mmCIF file of C-alpha atoms in Angstrom:
data_model
loop_
_atom_site.group_PDB
_atom_site.id
_atom_site.type_symbol
_atom_site.label_atom_id
_atom_site.label_comp_id
_atom_site.label_asym_id
_atom_site.label_seq_id
_atom_site.Cartn_x
_atom_site.Cartn_y
_atom_site.Cartn_z
ATOM 1 C CA MET A 1 54.264 -26.967 -32.451
ATOM 2 C CA GLN A 2 56.679 -29.598 -33.743
ATOM 3 C CA ARG A 3 53.688 -31.746 -34.622
ATOM 4 C CA LEU A 4 52.359 -28.882 -36.745
ATOM 5 C CA LYS A 5 55.591 -28.875 -38.717
ATOM 6 C CA SER A 6 55.618 -32.643 -39.292
ATOM 7 C CA HIS A 7 51.982 -32.969 -40.343
ATOM 8 C CA PRO A 8 50.967 -30.481 -43.071
ATOM 9 C CA TRP A 9 47.256 -31.215 -42.765
ATOM 10 C CA ILE A 10 47.364 -30.383 -39.041
ATOM 11 C CA LYS A 11 49.215 -27.185 -39.865
ATOM 12 C CA LEU A 12 46.407 -26.218 -42.232
ATOM 13 C CA ALA A 13 43.617 -27.213 -39.847
ATOM 14 C CA TYR A 14 45.091 -25.841 -36.620
ATOM 15 C CA PRO A 15 44.236 -22.145 -37.273
ATOM 16 C CA TRP A 16 40.603 -23.194 -37.660
ATOM 17 C CA ILE A 17 40.761 -25.228 -34.461
ATOM 18 C CA ILE A 18 42.051 -22.104 -32.755
ATOM 19 C CA TRP A 19 39.270 -20.092 -34.390
ATOM 20 C CA THR A 20 36.635 -22.486 -33.035
ATOM 21 C CA ILE A 21 37.918 -22.345 -29.461
ATOM 22 C CA ALA A 22 38.448 -18.574 -29.502
ATOM 23 C CA ALA A 23 35.001 -18.079 -31.039
ATOM 24 C CA SER A 24 33.542 -20.113 -28.173
ATOM 25 C CA PHE A 25 34.866 -17.523 -25.720
ATOM 26 C CA PHE A 26 33.352 -14.742 -27.837
ATOM 27 C CA PHE A 27 30.057 -16.688 -27.726
ATOM 28 C CA TYR A 28 30.338 -16.975 -23.956
ATOM 29 C CA LYS A 29 31.184 -13.297 -23.537
ATOM 30 C CA TYR A 30 27.967 -12.203 -25.226
ATOM 31 C CA LEU A 31 25.928 -14.809 -23.393
ATOM 32 C CA ILE A 32 26.776 -13.241 -20.038
ATOM 33 C CA GLN A 33 26.730 -9.684 -21.410
ATOM 34 C CA VAL A 34 23.099 -9.741 -22.564
ATOM 35 C CA SER A 35 21.781 -12.045 -19.824
ATOM 36 C CA PRO A 36 20.205 -9.181 -17.783
ATOM 37 C CA SER A 37 17.798 -8.439 -20.649
ATOM 38 C CA VAL A 38 15.652 -11.510 -19.877
ATOM 39 C CA MET A 39 15.721 -11.074 -16.119
ATOM 40 C CA THR A 40 15.102 -7.323 -15.739
ATOM 41 C CA GLY A 41 12.122 -7.750 -13.415
ATOM 42 C CA ASP A 42 13.865 -10.444 -11.359
ATOM 43 C CA LEU A 43 16.977 -8.290 -10.908
ATOM 44 C CA MET A 44 14.997 -5.149 -10.001
ATOM 45 C CA GLN A 45 13.132 -7.147 -7.389
ATOM 46 C CA ALA A 46 16.166 -9.044 -6.062
ATOM 47 C CA PHE A 47 18.329 -5.933 -5.627
ATOM 48 C CA HIS A 48 15.547 -3.390 -4.984
ATOM 49 C CA VAL A 49 16.516 -1.024 -7.802
ATOM 50 C CA ASN A 50 14.595 1.154 -10.261
ATOM 51 C CA GLY A 51 15.230 1.577 -13.999
ATOM 52 C CA ALA A 52 18.323 3.727 -13.561
ATOM 53 C CA GLY A 53 19.632 1.350 -10.890
ATOM 54 C CA LEU A 54 19.175 -1.654 -13.146
ATOM 55 C CA GLY A 55 20.878 0.146 -16.028
ATOM 56 C CA ASN A 56 23.775 1.034 -13.742
ATOM 57 C CA LEU A 57 24.056 -2.539 -12.407
ATOM 58 C CA SER A 58 24.183 -3.923 -15.920
ATOM 59 C CA ALA A 59 26.604 -1.193 -17.020
ATOM 60 C CA PHE A 60 29.193 -2.111 -14.359
ATOM 61 C CA TYR A 61 30.155 -4.817 -16.848
ATOM 62 C CA PHE A 62 30.907 -2.123 -19.425
ATOM 63 C CA TYR A 63 32.660 0.194 -16.952
ATOM 64 C CA ALA A 64 35.257 -2.498 -16.262
ATOM 65 C CA TYR A 65 35.263 -3.684 -19.872
ATOM 66 C CA LEU A 66 36.158 -0.270 -21.265
ATOM 67 C CA VAL A 67 38.867 0.406 -18.663
ATOM 68 C CA MET A 68 40.535 -2.888 -19.526
ATOM 69 C CA GLN A 69 40.548 -2.658 -23.325
ATOM 70 C CA ILE A 70 43.845 -0.792 -23.776
ATOM 71 C CA PRO A 71 45.752 -2.780 -21.098
ATOM 72 C CA VAL A 72 44.362 -6.012 -22.577
ATOM 73 C CA GLY A 73 45.561 -5.038 -26.056
ATOM 74 C CA ILE A 74 49.053 -4.249 -24.784
ATOM 75 C CA MET A 75 49.249 -7.489 -22.780
ATOM 76 C CA LEU A 76 48.059 -9.664 -25.656
ATOM 77 C CA ASP A 77 50.624 -8.079 -27.990
ATOM 78 C CA ARG A 78 53.436 -8.812 -25.527
ATOM 79 C CA TYR A 79 52.559 -11.893 -23.476
ATOM 80 C CA SER A 80 50.944 -15.306 -23.929
ATOM 81 C CA PRO A 81 47.380 -15.029 -25.284
ATOM 82 C CA ARG A 82 46.841 -18.615 -24.210
ATOM 83 C CA LEU A 83 47.542 -18.040 -20.498
ATOM 84 C CA LEU A 84 45.935 -14.602 -20.325
ATOM 85 C CA THR A 85 42.745 -15.696 -22.055
ATOM 86 C CA THR A 86 42.406 -18.878 -20.000
ATOM 87 C CA ALA A 87 42.595 -16.797 -16.828
ATOM 88 C CA ALA A 88 40.057 -14.360 -18.282
ATOM 89 C CA ILE A 89 37.530 -17.126 -18.995
ATOM 90 C CA LEU A 90 37.887 -18.426 -15.453
ATOM 91 C CA LEU A 91 37.372 -14.921 -14.073
ATOM 92 C CA CYS A 92 34.159 -14.546 -16.103
ATOM 93 C CA SER A 93 32.891 -17.881 -14.823
ATOM 94 C CA VAL A 94 33.654 -17.329 -11.149
ATOM 95 C CA SER A 95 32.207 -13.805 -11.261
ATOM 96 C CA THR A 96 29.010 -15.096 -12.872
ATOM 97 C CA PHE A 97 28.675 -17.676 -10.112
ATOM 98 C CA ILE A 98 29.145 -15.024 -7.402
ATOM 99 C CA PHE A 99 26.546 -12.801 -9.092
ATOM 100 C CA SER A 100 24.082 -15.693 -9.064
ATOM 101 C CA GLN A 101 24.571 -16.219 -5.321
ATOM 102 C CA THR A 102 24.490 -12.721 -3.865
ATOM 103 C CA SER A 103 21.570 -10.595 -2.701
ATOM 104 C CA VAL A 104 23.776 -7.601 -1.885
ATOM 105 C CA LEU A 105 23.774 -4.846 -4.506
ATOM 106 C CA TRP A 106 27.411 -3.753 -4.086
ATOM 107 C CA LEU A 107 28.656 -7.335 -4.481
ATOM 108 C CA ALA A 108 26.427 -7.820 -7.524
ATOM 109 C CA CYS A 109 27.916 -4.667 -9.062
ATOM 110 C CA LEU A 110 31.440 -5.838 -8.231
ATOM 111 C CA SER A 111 30.925 -9.309 -9.685
ATOM 112 C CA ARG A 112 29.330 -7.796 -12.782
ATOM 113 C CA ALA A 113 32.425 -5.584 -13.112
ATOM 114 C CA PHE A 114 34.745 -8.599 -12.855
ATOM 115 C CA MET A 115 32.711 -10.278 -15.597
ATOM 116 C CA GLY A 116 33.602 -7.236 -17.684
ATOM 117 C CA VAL A 117 37.291 -7.521 -16.806
ATOM 118 C CA GLY A 118 37.415 -11.127 -18.004
ATOM 119 C CA ALA A 119 35.211 -10.486 -21.030
ATOM 120 C CA ALA A 120 37.521 -7.652 -22.111
ATOM 121 C CA PHE A 121 39.912 -10.322 -23.412
ATOM 122 C CA ALA A 122 37.338 -12.017 -25.670
ATOM 123 C CA ALA A 123 37.109 -9.649 -28.630
ATOM 124 C CA VAL A 124 40.713 -8.452 -28.598
ATOM 125 C CA SER A 125 42.158 -11.961 -28.285
ATOM 126 C CA CYS A 126 40.003 -13.118 -31.209
ATOM 127 C CA PHE A 127 41.147 -10.211 -33.375
ATOM 128 C CA LYS A 128 44.752 -10.833 -32.368
ATOM 129 C CA LEU A 129 44.476 -14.501 -33.310
ATOM 130 C CA ALA A 130 42.819 -13.552 -36.613
ATOM 131 C CA ALA A 131 45.700 -11.171 -37.371
ATOM 132 C CA VAL A 132 48.410 -13.701 -36.438
ATOM 133 C CA TRP A 133 47.048 -17.002 -37.756
ATOM 134 C CA PHE A 134 45.288 -15.891 -40.964
ATOM 135 C CA PRO A 135 46.375 -13.872 -44.042
ATOM 136 C CA PRO A 136 45.766 -10.081 -43.813
ATOM 137 C CA LYS A 137 43.416 -10.180 -46.821
ATOM 138 C CA ARG A 138 41.124 -12.494 -44.855
ATOM 139 C CA PHE A 139 40.968 -10.374 -41.680
ATOM 140 C CA ALA A 140 37.563 -8.792 -42.425
ATOM 141 C CA LEU A 141 35.984 -12.169 -43.202
ATOM 142 C CA ILE A 142 37.577 -14.086 -40.299
ATOM 143 C CA SER A 143 36.806 -11.378 -37.745
ATOM 144 C CA GLY A 144 33.270 -11.193 -39.155
ATOM 145 C CA MET A 145 32.945 -14.910 -38.520
ATOM 146 C CA PHE A 146 34.079 -14.282 -34.944
ATOM 147 C CA MET A 147 31.217 -11.806 -34.650
ATOM 148 C CA THR A 148 28.856 -14.498 -35.910
ATOM 149 C CA ALA A 149 29.873 -16.677 -32.967
ATOM 150 C CA ALA A 150 29.506 -13.707 -30.639
ATOM 151 C CA MET A 151 26.005 -12.919 -31.834
ATOM 152 C CA LEU A 152 24.966 -16.553 -31.515
ATOM 153 C CA GLY A 153 25.973 -16.173 -27.877
ATOM 154 C CA ALA A 154 23.697 -13.149 -27.678
ATOM 155 C CA VAL A 155 20.912 -15.259 -29.210
ATOM 156 C CA GLY A 156 21.531 -17.842 -26.496
ATOM 157 C CA GLY A 157 21.161 -15.041 -23.963
ATOM 158 C CA GLN A 158 17.640 -14.299 -25.205
ATOM 159 C CA MET A 159 14.928 -16.929 -25.652
ATOM 160 C CA PRO A 160 16.943 -20.033 -24.561
ATOM 161 C CA LEU A 161 18.104 -18.244 -21.419
ATOM 162 C CA SER A 162 14.608 -16.847 -20.886
ATOM 163 C CA ILE A 163 13.259 -20.404 -20.889
ATOM 164 C CA LEU A 164 15.953 -21.481 -18.399
ATOM 165 C CA VAL A 165 15.091 -18.536 -16.155
ATOM 166 C CA GLU A 166 11.400 -19.395 -16.360
ATOM 167 C CA GLN A 167 12.007 -23.075 -15.582
ATOM 168 C CA PHE A 168 14.740 -22.882 -12.926
ATOM 169 C CA GLY A 169 14.974 -19.256 -11.821
ATOM 170 C CA TRP A 170 17.582 -16.665 -12.746
ATOM 171 C CA ARG A 171 20.080 -17.771 -10.117
ATOM 172 C CA ALA A 172 20.166 -21.408 -11.234
ATOM 173 C CA ALA A 173 20.358 -20.336 -14.885
ATOM 174 C CA LEU A 174 23.452 -18.230 -14.191
ATOM 175 C CA GLN A 175 25.031 -21.084 -12.229
ATOM 176 C CA MET A 176 24.719 -23.285 -15.332
ATOM 177 C CA ILE A 177 26.398 -20.563 -17.386
ATOM 178 C CA ALA A 178 29.226 -20.347 -14.829
ATOM 179 C CA LEU A 179 29.849 -24.094 -15.081
ATOM 180 C CA LEU A 180 29.917 -23.848 -18.871
ATOM 181 C CA GLY A 181 32.640 -21.205 -18.634
ATOM 182 C CA ILE A 182 34.837 -23.304 -16.366
ATOM 183 C CA MET A 183 34.680 -26.156 -18.869
ATOM 184 C CA LEU A 184 35.601 -23.777 -21.698
ATOM 185 C CA ALA A 185 38.633 -22.476 -19.790
ATOM 186 C CA PHE A 186 40.059 -25.990 -19.444
ATOM 187 C CA ILE A 187 39.507 -26.709 -23.155
ATOM 188 C CA TYR A 188 41.148 -23.393 -24.126
ATOM 189 C CA TYR A 189 44.231 -24.109 -22.019
ATOM 190 C CA ALA A 190 44.539 -27.714 -23.181
ATOM 191 C CA ILE A 191 44.301 -27.132 -26.939
ATOM 192 C CA LEU A 192 45.337 -23.606 -27.869
ATOM 193 C CA ARG A 193 49.045 -22.820 -28.319
ATOM 194 C CA ASP A 194 50.761 -19.486 -28.877
ATOM 195 C CA LYS A 195 52.183 -18.972 -32.345
ATOM 196 C CA PRO A 196 55.905 -18.098 -32.465
ATOM 197 C CA THR A 197 56.194 -14.329 -32.961
ATOM 198 C CA ALA A 198 59.429 -14.235 -34.931
ATOM 199 C CA ASN A 199 57.708 -12.839 -37.988
ATOM 200 C CA THR A 200 55.369 -10.397 -36.304
ATOM 201 C CA GLN A 201 58.094 -7.743 -35.878
ATOM 202 C CA ALA A 202 56.938 -6.941 -32.355
ATOM 203 C CA PRO A 203 59.420 -4.865 -30.347
ATOM 204 C CA SER A 204 60.798 -6.705 -27.355
ATOM 205 C CA SER A 205 61.577 -3.711 -25.148
ATOM 206 C CA HIS A 206 58.970 -2.709 -22.582
ATOM 207 C CA GLU A 207 60.127 0.861 -23.021
ATOM 208 C CA ALA A 208 58.548 0.864 -26.485
ATOM 209 C CA ILE A 209 54.985 0.756 -25.114
ATOM 210 C CA PHE A 210 54.457 4.511 -24.772
ATOM 211 C CA PRO A 211 55.895 5.523 -28.171
ATOM 212 C CA LEU A 212 53.664 2.913 -29.801
ATOM 213 C CA LEU A 213 50.604 4.162 -27.917
ATOM 214 C CA LEU A 214 51.482 7.719 -28.902
ATOM 215 C CA ARG A 215 51.709 6.627 -32.527
ATOM 216 C CA ILE A 216 48.146 5.316 -32.342
ATOM 217 C CA ILE A 217 46.763 8.243 -30.352
ATOM 218 C CA LYS A 218 48.141 10.786 -32.841
ATOM 219 C CA ASN A 219 46.387 9.055 -35.741
ATOM 220 C CA ARG A 220 43.182 10.997 -36.533
ATOM 221 C CA GLN A 221 41.710 8.077 -38.420
ATOM 222 C CA ALA A 222 41.949 5.919 -35.316
ATOM 223 C CA TRP A 223 39.876 8.475 -33.408
ATOM 224 C CA ALA A 224 37.308 8.869 -36.185
ATOM 225 C CA LEU A 225 36.900 5.112 -36.590
ATOM 226 C CA SER A 226 36.585 4.602 -32.846
ATOM 227 C CA LEU A 227 33.886 7.285 -32.627
ATOM 228 C CA TYR A 228 31.970 5.759 -35.530
ATOM 229 C CA SER A 229 32.257 2.249 -34.105
ATOM 230 C CA GLY A 230 31.044 3.237 -30.644
ATOM 231 C CA LEU A 231 28.035 5.179 -31.935
ATOM 232 C CA ALA A 232 27.090 2.542 -34.527
ATOM 233 C CA PHE A 233 27.206 -0.455 -32.190
ATOM 234 C CA ALA A 234 25.676 1.042 -29.017
ATOM 235 C CA PRO A 235 22.040 0.707 -30.222
ATOM 236 C CA VAL A 236 22.517 -3.012 -30.877
ATOM 237 C CA SER A 237 24.000 -3.590 -27.439
ATOM 238 C CA VAL A 238 21.598 -1.355 -25.508
ATOM 239 C CA PHE A 239 18.381 -2.436 -27.231
ATOM 240 C CA GLY A 240 19.344 -6.099 -27.603
ATOM 241 C CA GLY A 241 21.238 -6.422 -24.340
ATOM 242 C CA LEU A 242 18.906 -4.728 -21.851
ATOM 243 C CA TRP A 243 15.946 -2.562 -22.864
ATOM 244 C CA GLY A 244 14.571 -4.307 -25.959
ATOM 245 C CA VAL A 245 12.665 -7.091 -24.177
ATOM 246 C CA PRO A 246 10.757 -4.882 -21.684
ATOM 247 C CA PHE A 247 10.033 -2.362 -24.460
ATOM 248 C CA LEU A 248 8.547 -5.032 -26.741
ATOM 249 C CA VAL A 249 6.469 -6.424 -23.872
ATOM 250 C CA GLU A 250 4.978 -2.957 -23.312
ATOM 251 C CA ALA A 251 4.721 -1.764 -26.937
ATOM 252 C CA TYR A 252 3.626 -4.989 -28.636
ATOM 253 C CA SER A 253 1.854 -6.716 -25.699
ATOM 254 C CA LEU A 254 4.130 -9.744 -26.027
ATOM 255 C CA SER A 255 5.038 -12.337 -23.421
ATOM 256 C CA ARG A 256 8.598 -12.211 -22.139
ATOM 257 C CA ASN A 257 9.509 -15.321 -24.137
ATOM 258 C CA ASP A 258 8.068 -13.910 -27.361
ATOM 259 C CA ALA A 259 9.817 -10.599 -26.765
ATOM 260 C CA ALA A 260 13.092 -12.449 -26.167
ATOM 261 C CA LEU A 261 12.514 -14.413 -29.377
ATOM 262 C CA ALA A 262 12.009 -11.162 -31.290
ATOM 263 C CA VAL A 263 15.113 -9.545 -29.803
ATOM 264 C CA SER A 264 17.151 -12.643 -30.617
ATOM 265 C CA CYS A 265 16.414 -11.881 -34.285
ATOM 266 C CA ILE A 266 18.715 -8.863 -33.932
ATOM 267 C CA PHE A 267 21.600 -11.141 -33.052
ATOM 268 C CA ILE A 268 20.675 -13.749 -35.643
ATOM 269 C CA GLY A 269 20.744 -10.993 -38.247
ATOM 270 C CA PHE A 270 24.039 -9.712 -36.885
ATOM 271 C CA ALA A 271 25.485 -13.234 -36.986
ATOM 272 C CA ALA A 272 24.483 -13.602 -40.631
ATOM 273 C CA GLY A 273 25.551 -10.097 -41.604
ATOM 274 C CA ALA A 274 29.012 -9.815 -40.051
ATOM 275 C CA PRO A 275 30.797 -12.339 -42.317
ATOM 276 C CA PHE A 276 28.694 -11.242 -45.314
ATOM 277 C CA TRP A 277 29.736 -7.588 -45.013
ATOM 278 C CA GLY A 278 33.354 -8.649 -44.453
ATOM 279 C CA TRP A 279 33.294 -10.776 -47.605
ATOM 280 C CA PHE A 280 31.416 -8.139 -49.591
ATOM 281 C CA SER A 281 33.818 -5.391 -48.550
ATOM 282 C CA ASP A 282 36.824 -7.536 -49.525
ATOM 283 C CA ALA A 283 35.216 -8.346 -52.886
ATOM 284 C CA LEU A 284 34.289 -4.700 -53.471
ATOM 285 C CA GLY A 285 37.746 -3.507 -52.502
ATOM 286 C CA ARG A 286 36.252 -0.701 -50.405
ATOM 287 C CA ARG A 287 35.160 -0.195 -46.801
ATOM 288 C CA LYS A 288 33.198 3.074 -46.444
ATOM 289 C CA PRO A 289 30.211 2.191 -48.669
ATOM 290 C CA VAL A 290 29.577 -0.832 -46.453
ATOM 291 C CA LEU A 291 29.676 1.342 -43.327
ATOM 292 C CA PHE A 292 27.214 3.867 -44.757
ATOM 293 C CA VAL A 293 24.694 1.447 -46.267
ATOM 294 C CA GLY A 294 24.674 -0.825 -43.231
ATOM 295 C CA THR A 295 24.309 1.956 -40.654
ATOM 296 C CA PHE A 296 21.676 3.871 -42.634
ATOM 297 C CA THR A 297 19.537 0.751 -43.102
ATOM 298 C CA ALA A 298 19.918 -0.053 -39.388
ATOM 299 C CA LEU A 299 18.666 3.460 -38.556
ATOM 300 C CA ILE A 300 15.519 3.108 -40.682
ATOM 301 C CA SER A 301 14.651 -0.355 -39.371
ATOM 302 C CA LEU A 302 15.146 0.643 -35.726
ATOM 303 C CA LEU A 303 12.905 3.698 -36.151
ATOM 304 C CA ILE A 304 10.192 1.443 -37.549
ATOM 305 C CA VAL A 305 10.474 -1.001 -34.629
ATOM 306 C CA ILE A 306 10.341 1.704 -31.964
ATOM 307 C CA TYR A 307 7.794 4.117 -33.422
ATOM 308 C CA MET A 308 5.514 1.871 -35.522
ATOM 309 C CA PRO A 309 4.498 -0.815 -32.979
ATOM 310 C CA ASN A 310 1.262 -1.946 -34.650
ATOM 311 C CA GLN A 311 2.837 -4.953 -36.367
ATOM 312 C CA ARG A 312 2.542 -8.713 -36.219
ATOM 313 C CA LEU A 313 5.216 -10.666 -34.406
ATOM 314 C CA SER A 314 6.487 -12.098 -37.705
ATOM 315 C CA MET A 315 6.898 -8.616 -39.195
ATOM 316 C CA LEU A 316 8.528 -7.345 -36.016
ATOM 317 C CA CYS A 317 11.031 -10.209 -36.139
ATOM 318 C CA SER A 318 11.777 -9.390 -39.776
ATOM 319 C CA TRP A 319 12.535 -5.748 -39.013
ATOM 320 C CA LEU A 320 14.723 -6.714 -36.060
ATOM 321 C CA PHE A 321 16.589 -9.189 -38.254
ATOM 322 C CA ILE A 322 17.164 -6.431 -40.823
ATOM 323 C CA PHE A 323 18.326 -4.126 -38.042
ATOM 324 C CA GLY A 324 20.894 -6.661 -36.814
ATOM 325 C CA PHE A 325 22.010 -7.668 -40.299
ATOM 326 C CA SER A 326 22.511 -4.054 -41.375
ATOM 327 C CA ALA A 327 24.122 -2.899 -38.131
ATOM 328 C CA SER A 328 26.746 -5.650 -38.435
ATOM 329 C CA GLY A 329 28.241 -3.693 -41.331
ATOM 330 C CA PHE A 330 29.836 -1.450 -38.698
ATOM 331 C CA PHE A 331 32.324 -4.239 -38.045
ATOM 332 C CA THR A 332 34.098 -3.431 -41.295
ATOM 333 C CA SER A 333 35.536 -0.445 -39.420
ATOM 334 C CA PHE A 334 37.700 -2.913 -37.489
ATOM 335 C CA ALA A 335 39.224 -4.032 -40.779
ATOM 336 C CA ILE A 336 39.987 -0.394 -41.635
ATOM 337 C CA ILE A 337 41.797 0.284 -38.378
ATOM 338 C CA ARG A 338 43.638 -3.032 -38.711
ATOM 339 C CA GLU A 339 44.844 -1.887 -42.139
ATOM 340 C CA LEU A 340 46.162 1.398 -40.763
ATOM 341 C CA PHE A 341 48.717 -0.270 -38.450
ATOM 342 C CA PRO A 342 51.186 -3.189 -38.694
ATOM 343 C CA VAL A 343 50.312 -6.580 -37.248
ATOM 344 C CA PHE A 344 52.417 -6.220 -34.082
ATOM 345 C CA LEU A 345 50.059 -3.429 -32.982
ATOM 346 C CA ALA A 346 46.894 -5.377 -33.859
ATOM 347 C CA ALA A 347 45.645 -6.133 -30.342
ATOM 348 C CA THR A 348 46.595 -2.718 -28.963
ATOM 349 C CA VAL A 349 44.860 -0.663 -31.654
ATOM 350 C CA LEU A 350 41.799 -2.904 -31.709
ATOM 351 C CA GLY A 351 41.637 -2.664 -27.928
ATOM 352 C CA ILE A 352 41.671 1.131 -28.129
ATOM 353 C CA MET A 353 38.897 1.071 -30.714
ATOM 354 C CA ASN A 354 36.856 -1.411 -28.695
ATOM 355 C CA THR A 355 37.144 0.951 -25.726
ATOM 356 C CA PHE A 356 34.860 3.381 -27.521
ATOM 357 C CA ASN A 357 32.261 0.659 -28.015
ATOM 358 C CA SER A 358 32.292 0.064 -24.272
ATOM 359 C CA VAL A 359 32.157 3.785 -23.447
ATOM 360 C CA PHE A 360 28.949 4.280 -25.388
ATOM 361 C CA GLU A 361 27.427 1.035 -24.109
ATOM 362 C CA ALA A 362 28.223 2.027 -20.513
ATOM 363 C CA LEU A 363 26.820 5.523 -21.141
ATOM 364 C CA PHE A 364 23.586 4.665 -22.935
ATOM 365 C CA GLU A 365 22.335 1.739 -20.819
ATOM 366 C CA PRO A 366 21.907 3.746 -17.586
ATOM 367 C CA LEU A 367 20.985 6.911 -19.521
ATOM 368 C CA VAL A 368 17.987 5.138 -21.037
ATOM 369 C CA GLY A 369 17.075 4.020 -17.507
ATOM 370 C CA VAL A 370 17.347 7.584 -16.191
ATOM 371 C CA CYS A 371 15.027 8.811 -18.960
ATOM 372 C CA LEU A 372 12.545 6.047 -18.167
ATOM 373 C CA ASP A 373 12.566 6.950 -14.462
ATOM 374 C CA TRP A 374 12.044 10.598 -15.378
ATOM 375 C CA MET A 375 9.002 9.675 -17.508
ATOM 376 C CA TRP A 376 7.648 7.122 -14.984
ATOM 377 C CA ASP A 377 3.952 7.573 -14.169
ATOM 378 C CA GLY A 378 4.063 5.771 -10.822
ATOM 379 C CA ARG A 379 2.736 2.439 -12.092
ATOM 380 C CA LEU A 380 3.859 -0.641 -10.134
ATOM 381 C CA THR A 381 3.364 -4.374 -10.738
ATOM 382 C CA HIS A 382 4.418 -6.747 -7.953
ATOM 383 C CA GLY A 383 6.512 -3.905 -6.527
ATOM 384 C CA MET A 384 8.395 -3.361 -9.807
ATOM 385 C CA HIS A 385 8.384 -0.171 -11.883
ATOM 386 C CA GLN A 386 6.319 -0.398 -15.061
ATOM 387 C CA PHE A 387 7.252 2.149 -17.714
ATOM 388 C CA SER A 388 4.809 3.612 -20.229
ATOM 389 C CA LEU A 389 5.075 3.343 -23.995
ATOM 390 C CA HIS A 390 5.528 7.108 -24.165
ATOM 391 C CA GLY A 391 8.400 6.837 -21.709
ATOM 392 C CA TYR A 392 10.086 4.201 -23.874
ATOM 393 C CA HIS A 393 9.595 6.325 -26.985
ATOM 394 C CA VAL A 394 11.357 9.256 -25.345
ATOM 395 C CA ALA A 395 14.162 7.225 -23.745
ATOM 396 C CA LEU A 396 14.908 5.015 -26.743
ATOM 397 C CA PHE A 397 15.183 8.018 -29.062
ATOM 398 C CA LEU A 398 18.814 8.079 -27.893
ATOM 399 C CA LEU A 399 19.488 4.999 -30.030
ATOM 400 C CA PRO A 400 18.529 6.319 -33.493
ATOM 401 C CA LEU A 401 20.249 9.560 -32.493
ATOM 402 C CA SER A 402 23.411 7.528 -31.902
ATOM 403 C CA LEU A 403 23.148 6.022 -35.383
ATOM 404 C CA VAL A 404 22.744 9.481 -36.917
ATOM 405 C CA GLY A 405 25.933 10.538 -35.109
ATOM 406 C CA SER A 406 27.783 7.525 -36.491
ATOM 407 C CA LEU A 407 26.711 8.397 -40.043
ATOM 408 C CA LEU A 408 27.959 11.963 -39.612
ATOM 409 C CA SER A 409 31.317 10.692 -38.307
ATOM 410 C CA LEU A 410 31.891 8.846 -41.603
ATOM 411 C CA VAL A 411 32.813 12.184 -43.159
ATOM 412 C CA MET A 412 36.067 12.106 -41.174
ATOM 413 C CA ILE A 413 37.025 8.565 -42.237
ATOM 414 C CA GLN A 414 39.255 7.953 -45.248
ATOM 415 C CA GLU A 415 38.959 4.915 -47.498
ATOM 416 C CA THR A 416 41.784 2.340 -47.255
ATOM 417 C CA TYR A 417 40.735 0.304 -50.336
ATOM 418 C CA CYS A 418 41.521 -2.863 -48.338
ATOM 419 C CA GLN A 419 45.263 -2.111 -48.444
ATOM 420 C CA GLU A 420 47.384 -3.049 -45.421
ATOM 421 C CA ALA A 421 49.785 -0.524 -43.911
ATOM 422 C CA PRO A 422 53.510 -1.413 -44.198
ATOM 423 C CA SER A 423 55.246 -2.683 -41.047
ATOM 424 C CA LYS A 424 57.588 -0.022 -39.799
#
């Protein structure tokens, strides 16, 4: 830190160095999160599970992720983000390696859950670093740029990972991902430093935790924003992270690689949209119009993809890009909730909000699988369940329904006009 003080150019550049390293963890988090989407058949065969079982296996990540969000926020507000996040990256990596090695379902579920525990630090630590190292007026843009990195990780978990799985098998592909994470952990520990917290006004007493949590819990806007966020983001995660590839294979008669390419357009669109909506909202001086326009457009585009399958691959990719680009507008809700509370509560309140995202992800992934099993016509290919197009149409109706719910929840949200709450 002394070097930062003696070299002004390093002081200016260092927040962006931190951003790059933290964004790499966000990238990695999404890479492992969506990885099951390109190995659904392999996982069903390896662990002898049906659609609901696969959804539940994948959702163990979200079960642990959502449980950890509030504790992670509290820890990152009070202890060293550097040490905590380094340990979290290592946990993700080791758990991914164990998952790649096991043939036992309970151990696969457990390792998937530990991936979720480690990944729980990714988003909240990035938002915390954005709040601490960058000006408040840039929070929406900087955090949107973090989401760009995250979505590029999701892109990497589609076609590139699909090619790796096809060439080397799903186990070897996950082993490569585990090694990548171990390297990232060492880089994170070696370069990132914690910023002195003298000006963050954080209370030092551990006894202050519960009054601060109560302050957040009593805020109706925090609840409304969390509900909106969870409902608005779940379709992106569920369709892009698990069920989109097999649906496109069935509905559009695509190969797995082409389906993964199409699904990756969701995340490419999201990566492009997140910083754009953050910038546009800051320039507009308002948040709610961005939430409405983005979510409504995402709803229309997703309905077209699911229920109008007679399209060329290029047109399908375009609609999925629009879906991802529009859906990324939901991220402006994180700027709203950041503006409602002072900076020393940034990680805690964002962790609480992110919990809702995980709740709906953990709920919808297996629920779609249950619906598919219920509609299953008994068709098998190489011992694996093959679901009908009608079954997908019924099961995936949950996703546009979720977006409708998020639009209705906007009625309860008040505009902040990009104004930060006073620290008190």
